Short mmCIF file of C-alpha atoms and ligand atoms in Angstrom, two decimals:
data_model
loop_
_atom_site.label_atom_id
_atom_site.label_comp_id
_atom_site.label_asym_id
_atom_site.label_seq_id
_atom_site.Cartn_x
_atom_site.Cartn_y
_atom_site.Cartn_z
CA UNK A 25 0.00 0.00 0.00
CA UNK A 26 1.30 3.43 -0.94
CA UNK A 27 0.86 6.62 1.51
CA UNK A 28 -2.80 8.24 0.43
CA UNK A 29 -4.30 11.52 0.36
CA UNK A 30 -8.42 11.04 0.24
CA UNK A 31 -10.12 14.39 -0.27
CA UNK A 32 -14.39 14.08 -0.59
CA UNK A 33 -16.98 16.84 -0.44
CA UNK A 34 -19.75 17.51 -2.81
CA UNK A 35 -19.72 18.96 -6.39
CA UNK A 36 -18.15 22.46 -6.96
CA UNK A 37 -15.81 22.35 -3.69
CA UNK A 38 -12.35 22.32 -5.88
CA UNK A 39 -11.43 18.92 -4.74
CA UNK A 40 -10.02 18.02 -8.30
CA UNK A 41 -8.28 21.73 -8.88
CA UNK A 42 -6.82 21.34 -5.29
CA UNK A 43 -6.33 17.43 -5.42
CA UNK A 44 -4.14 18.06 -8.76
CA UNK A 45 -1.98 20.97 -6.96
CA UNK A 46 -1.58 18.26 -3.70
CA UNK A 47 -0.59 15.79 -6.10
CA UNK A 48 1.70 17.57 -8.01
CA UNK A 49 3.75 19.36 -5.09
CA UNK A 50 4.20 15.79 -3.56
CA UNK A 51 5.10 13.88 -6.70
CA UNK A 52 1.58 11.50 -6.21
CA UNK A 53 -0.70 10.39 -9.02
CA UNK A 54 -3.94 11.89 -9.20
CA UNK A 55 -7.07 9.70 -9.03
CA UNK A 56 -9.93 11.28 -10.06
CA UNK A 57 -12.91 8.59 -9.52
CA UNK A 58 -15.61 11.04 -10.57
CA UNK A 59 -14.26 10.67 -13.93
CA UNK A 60 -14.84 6.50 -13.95
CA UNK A 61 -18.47 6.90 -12.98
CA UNK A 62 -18.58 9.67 -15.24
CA UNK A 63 -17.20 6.97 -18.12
CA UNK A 64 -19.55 4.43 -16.72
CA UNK A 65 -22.41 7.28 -17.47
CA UNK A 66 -21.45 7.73 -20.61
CA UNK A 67 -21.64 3.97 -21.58
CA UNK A 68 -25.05 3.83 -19.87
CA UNK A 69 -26.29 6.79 -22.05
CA UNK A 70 -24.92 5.37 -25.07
CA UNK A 71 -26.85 2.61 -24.51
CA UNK A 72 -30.09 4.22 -23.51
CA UNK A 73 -29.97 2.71 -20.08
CA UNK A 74 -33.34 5.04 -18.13
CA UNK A 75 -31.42 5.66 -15.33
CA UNK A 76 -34.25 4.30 -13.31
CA UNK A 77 -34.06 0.83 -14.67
CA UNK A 78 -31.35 -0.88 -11.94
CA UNK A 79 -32.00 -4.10 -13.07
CA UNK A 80 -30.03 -3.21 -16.37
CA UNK A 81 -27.88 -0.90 -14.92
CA UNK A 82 -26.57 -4.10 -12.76
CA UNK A 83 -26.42 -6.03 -15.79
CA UNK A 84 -25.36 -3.65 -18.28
CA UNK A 85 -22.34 -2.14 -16.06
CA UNK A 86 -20.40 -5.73 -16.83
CA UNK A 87 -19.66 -4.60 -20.32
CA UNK A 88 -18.17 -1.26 -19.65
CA UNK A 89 -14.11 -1.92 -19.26
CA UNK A 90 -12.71 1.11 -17.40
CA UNK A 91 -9.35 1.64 -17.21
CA UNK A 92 -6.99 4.72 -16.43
CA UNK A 93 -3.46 5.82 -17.98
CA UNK A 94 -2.01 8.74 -17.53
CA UNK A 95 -0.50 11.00 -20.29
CA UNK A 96 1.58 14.45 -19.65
CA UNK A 97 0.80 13.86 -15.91
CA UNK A 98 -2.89 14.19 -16.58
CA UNK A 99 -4.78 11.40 -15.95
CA UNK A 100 -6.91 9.49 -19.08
CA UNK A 101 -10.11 7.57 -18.68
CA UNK A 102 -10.64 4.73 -21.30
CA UNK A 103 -14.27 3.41 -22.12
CA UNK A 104 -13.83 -0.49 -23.82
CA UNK A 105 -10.51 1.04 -25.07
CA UNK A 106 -11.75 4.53 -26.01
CA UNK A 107 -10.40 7.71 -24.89
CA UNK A 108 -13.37 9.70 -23.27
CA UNK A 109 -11.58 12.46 -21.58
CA UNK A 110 -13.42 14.89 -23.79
CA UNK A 111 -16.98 13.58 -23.31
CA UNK A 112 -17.52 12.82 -20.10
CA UNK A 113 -17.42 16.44 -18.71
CA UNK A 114 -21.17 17.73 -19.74
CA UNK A 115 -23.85 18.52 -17.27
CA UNK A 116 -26.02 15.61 -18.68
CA UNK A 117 -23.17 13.11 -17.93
CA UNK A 118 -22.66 14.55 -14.86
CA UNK A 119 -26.21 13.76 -13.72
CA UNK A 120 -26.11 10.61 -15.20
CA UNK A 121 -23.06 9.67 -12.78
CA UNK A 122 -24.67 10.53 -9.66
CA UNK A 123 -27.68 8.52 -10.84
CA UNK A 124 -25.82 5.65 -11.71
CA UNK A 125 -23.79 5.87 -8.94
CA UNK A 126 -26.44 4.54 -6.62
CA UNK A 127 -25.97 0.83 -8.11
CA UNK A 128 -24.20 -1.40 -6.06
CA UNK A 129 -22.91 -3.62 -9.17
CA UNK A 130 -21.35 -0.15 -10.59
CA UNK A 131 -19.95 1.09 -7.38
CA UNK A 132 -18.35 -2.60 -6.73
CA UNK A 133 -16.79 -2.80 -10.28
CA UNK A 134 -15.17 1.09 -9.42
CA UNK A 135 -13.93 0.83 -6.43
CA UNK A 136 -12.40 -2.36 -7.11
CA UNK A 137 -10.00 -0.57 -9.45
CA UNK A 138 -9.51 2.16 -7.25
CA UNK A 139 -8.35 0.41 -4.64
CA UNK A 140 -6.09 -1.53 -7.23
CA UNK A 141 -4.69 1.67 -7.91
CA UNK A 142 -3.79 3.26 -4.91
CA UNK A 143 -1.95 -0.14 -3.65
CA UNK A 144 0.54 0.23 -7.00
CA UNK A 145 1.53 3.89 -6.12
CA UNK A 146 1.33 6.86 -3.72
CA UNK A 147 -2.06 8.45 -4.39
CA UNK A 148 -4.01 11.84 -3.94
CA UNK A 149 -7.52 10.60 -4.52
CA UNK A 150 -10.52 12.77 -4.61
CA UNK A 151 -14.47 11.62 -4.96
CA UNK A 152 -17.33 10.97 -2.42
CA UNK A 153 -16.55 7.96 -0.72
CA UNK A 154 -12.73 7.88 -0.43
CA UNK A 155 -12.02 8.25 3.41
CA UNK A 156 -15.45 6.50 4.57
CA UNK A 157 -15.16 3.21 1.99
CA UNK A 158 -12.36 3.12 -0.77
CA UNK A 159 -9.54 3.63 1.73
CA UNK A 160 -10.51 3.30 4.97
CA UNK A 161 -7.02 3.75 6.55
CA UNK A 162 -5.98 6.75 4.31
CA UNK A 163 -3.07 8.51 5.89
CA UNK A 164 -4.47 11.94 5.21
CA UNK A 165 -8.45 12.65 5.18
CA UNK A 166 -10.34 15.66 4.04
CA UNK A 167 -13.34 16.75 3.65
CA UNK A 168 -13.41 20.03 1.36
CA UNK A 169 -16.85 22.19 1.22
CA UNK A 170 -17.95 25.15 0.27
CA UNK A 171 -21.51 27.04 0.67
CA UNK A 172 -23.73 25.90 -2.32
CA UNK A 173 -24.04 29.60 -3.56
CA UNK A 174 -20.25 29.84 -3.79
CA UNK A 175 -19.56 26.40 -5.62
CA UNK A 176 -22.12 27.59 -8.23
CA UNK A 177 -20.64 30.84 -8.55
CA UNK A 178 -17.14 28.95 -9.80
CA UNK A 179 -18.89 26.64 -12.06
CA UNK A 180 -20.44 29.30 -13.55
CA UNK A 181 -17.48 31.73 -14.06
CA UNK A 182 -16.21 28.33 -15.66
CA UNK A 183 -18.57 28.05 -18.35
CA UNK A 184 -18.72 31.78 -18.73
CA UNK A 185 -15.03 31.53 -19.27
CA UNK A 186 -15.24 28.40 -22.03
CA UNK A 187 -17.96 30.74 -23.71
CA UNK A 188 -20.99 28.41 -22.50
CA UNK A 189 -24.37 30.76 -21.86
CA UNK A 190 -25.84 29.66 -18.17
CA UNK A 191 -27.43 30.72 -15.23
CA UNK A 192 -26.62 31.12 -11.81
CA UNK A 193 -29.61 30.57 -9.99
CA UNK A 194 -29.98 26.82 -12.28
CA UNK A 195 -26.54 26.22 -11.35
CA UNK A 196 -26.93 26.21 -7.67
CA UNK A 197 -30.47 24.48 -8.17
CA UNK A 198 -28.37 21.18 -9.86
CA UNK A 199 -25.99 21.87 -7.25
CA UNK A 200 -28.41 21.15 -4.56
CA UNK A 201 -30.15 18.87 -6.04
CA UNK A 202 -27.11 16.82 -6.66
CA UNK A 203 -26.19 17.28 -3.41
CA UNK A 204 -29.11 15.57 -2.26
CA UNK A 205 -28.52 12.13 -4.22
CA UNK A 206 -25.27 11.68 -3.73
CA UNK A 207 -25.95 12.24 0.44
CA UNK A 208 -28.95 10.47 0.66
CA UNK A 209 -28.51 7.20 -1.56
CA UNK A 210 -27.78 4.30 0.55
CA UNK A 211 -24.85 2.79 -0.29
CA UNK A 212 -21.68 4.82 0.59
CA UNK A 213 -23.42 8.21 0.43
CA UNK A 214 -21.19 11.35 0.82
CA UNK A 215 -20.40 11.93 4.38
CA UNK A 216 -17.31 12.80 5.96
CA UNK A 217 -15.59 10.09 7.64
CA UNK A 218 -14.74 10.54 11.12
CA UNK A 219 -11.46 11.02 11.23
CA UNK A 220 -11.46 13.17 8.55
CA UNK A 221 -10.50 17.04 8.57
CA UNK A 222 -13.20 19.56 7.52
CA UNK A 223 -12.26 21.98 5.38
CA UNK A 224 -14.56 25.02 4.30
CA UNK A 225 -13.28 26.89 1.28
CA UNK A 226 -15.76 29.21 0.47
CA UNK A 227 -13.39 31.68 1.84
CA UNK A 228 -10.34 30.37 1.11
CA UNK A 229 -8.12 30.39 -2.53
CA UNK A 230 -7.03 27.39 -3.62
CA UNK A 231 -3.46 27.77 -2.84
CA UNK A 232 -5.26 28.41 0.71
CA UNK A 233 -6.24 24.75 0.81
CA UNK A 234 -3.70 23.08 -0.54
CA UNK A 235 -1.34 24.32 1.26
CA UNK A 236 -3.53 22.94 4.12
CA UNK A 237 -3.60 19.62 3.17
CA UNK A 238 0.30 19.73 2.07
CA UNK A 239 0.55 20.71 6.48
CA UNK A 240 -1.67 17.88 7.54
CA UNK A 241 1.21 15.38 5.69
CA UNK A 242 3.54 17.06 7.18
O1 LIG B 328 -16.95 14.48 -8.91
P1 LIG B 328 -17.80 14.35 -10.17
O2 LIG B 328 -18.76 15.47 -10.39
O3 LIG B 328 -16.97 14.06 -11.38
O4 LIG B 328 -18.68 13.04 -9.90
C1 LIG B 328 -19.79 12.67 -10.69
C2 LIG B 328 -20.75 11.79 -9.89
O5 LIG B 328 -20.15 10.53 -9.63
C3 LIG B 328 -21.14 12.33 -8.53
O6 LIG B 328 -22.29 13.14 -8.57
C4 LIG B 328 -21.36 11.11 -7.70
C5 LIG B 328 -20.53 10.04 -8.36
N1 LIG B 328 -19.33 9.69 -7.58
C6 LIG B 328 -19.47 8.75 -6.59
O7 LIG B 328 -20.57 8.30 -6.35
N2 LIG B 328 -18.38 8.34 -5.89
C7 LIG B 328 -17.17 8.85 -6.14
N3 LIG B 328 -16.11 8.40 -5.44
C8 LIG B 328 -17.00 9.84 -7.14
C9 LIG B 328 -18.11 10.25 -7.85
#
């Protein structure tokens, strides 16, 4: 087992902008595990899986070969031997994954190869279930928040950024809403794990909170 860094929180917090920074001071790969349920969403879309339907979810999941190599220090997410990096980031995805996500036959298959991962190297990994399920005895635990209004204020200077017309009150709604699933489904739901440190960045920058989580190594 290599040393690990877990960060979880919900979506918008930074974990993946801050988990990158963590990762790169300390010369650790970079797990991000949103992005394999996001590939597993995108499968189960291209397939016209109704998110709904569990029974094929379960049965459907089987056929969806994830797998993770890492180019240029960023990390790549192949589908059945496709690169998906660039299709797996859309709102619709997005709210596929936390559907999806709910289905013990996906989450088994995933965290299988996450924990596969993390014994091969020292990891930063970031997601919803990291401290309280994937790895348990992390070395380092975090739990990074933000208030909702704040998180959809950065997604939405994002998209604003790329050019992408949106709205902030919707934002926060999906926000919420997402929220909601991913802390209320039954199996591993988002919680912080006990001996995990709280973090609250809606005040902070984000060389605020690494730094942070570069002390608690230390
Ligand atoms: O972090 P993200 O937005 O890329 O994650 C997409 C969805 O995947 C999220 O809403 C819930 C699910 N997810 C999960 O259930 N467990 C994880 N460890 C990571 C993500």
């Amino acid at each position: 087992m290599g040393y690990s860094i877990a960060i979880d929180g919900p979506a918008g917090a930074g974990k993946s902008t801050i988990a990158k920074m963590v990762a790169k001071q300390k010369q650790f790969i970079y797990i991000d595990t949103g992005a394999m349920y996001r590939a597993m969403a995108l499968y189960l879309l291209r397939n016209k899986i109704d998110p709904k339907e569990q029974d094929k979810i379960s049965d459907k999941c089987k056929d969806a070969d994830i797998t993770i190599e890492y180019a240029n220090g960023e990390q790549v997410v192949f589908l059945n031997g496709e690169n998906v990096n660039a299709l797996i980031r859309t709102e619709e995805v997005g709210n596929m994954a936390s559907t999806s996500s709910v289905n013990a036959d996906v989450r088994k298959q995933l965290v299988e190869l996450q924990q596969k991962l993390a014994k091969s190297a020292d990891v930063v990994m970031d997601g919803r279930d990291i401290g309280t399920c994937v790895l348990p005895g992390a070395d380092v635990k975090v739990y990074l928040t933000a208030d909702s209004r704040v998180r959809a204020k950065r997604r939405f200077e994002e998209l604003t950024k790329k050019g992408e017309p949106c709205d902030l009150d919707k934002i926060e709604q999906d926000i919420i809403e997402r929220d909601e699933r991913d802390m209320n489904r039954e199996i591993s739901p988002l919680r912080q794990a006990e001996d995990a440190v709280l973090i609250d960045s809606s005040a902070m920058t984000i060389e605020e909170v690494a730094q942070t989580i570069l002390n608690l190594c230390d």
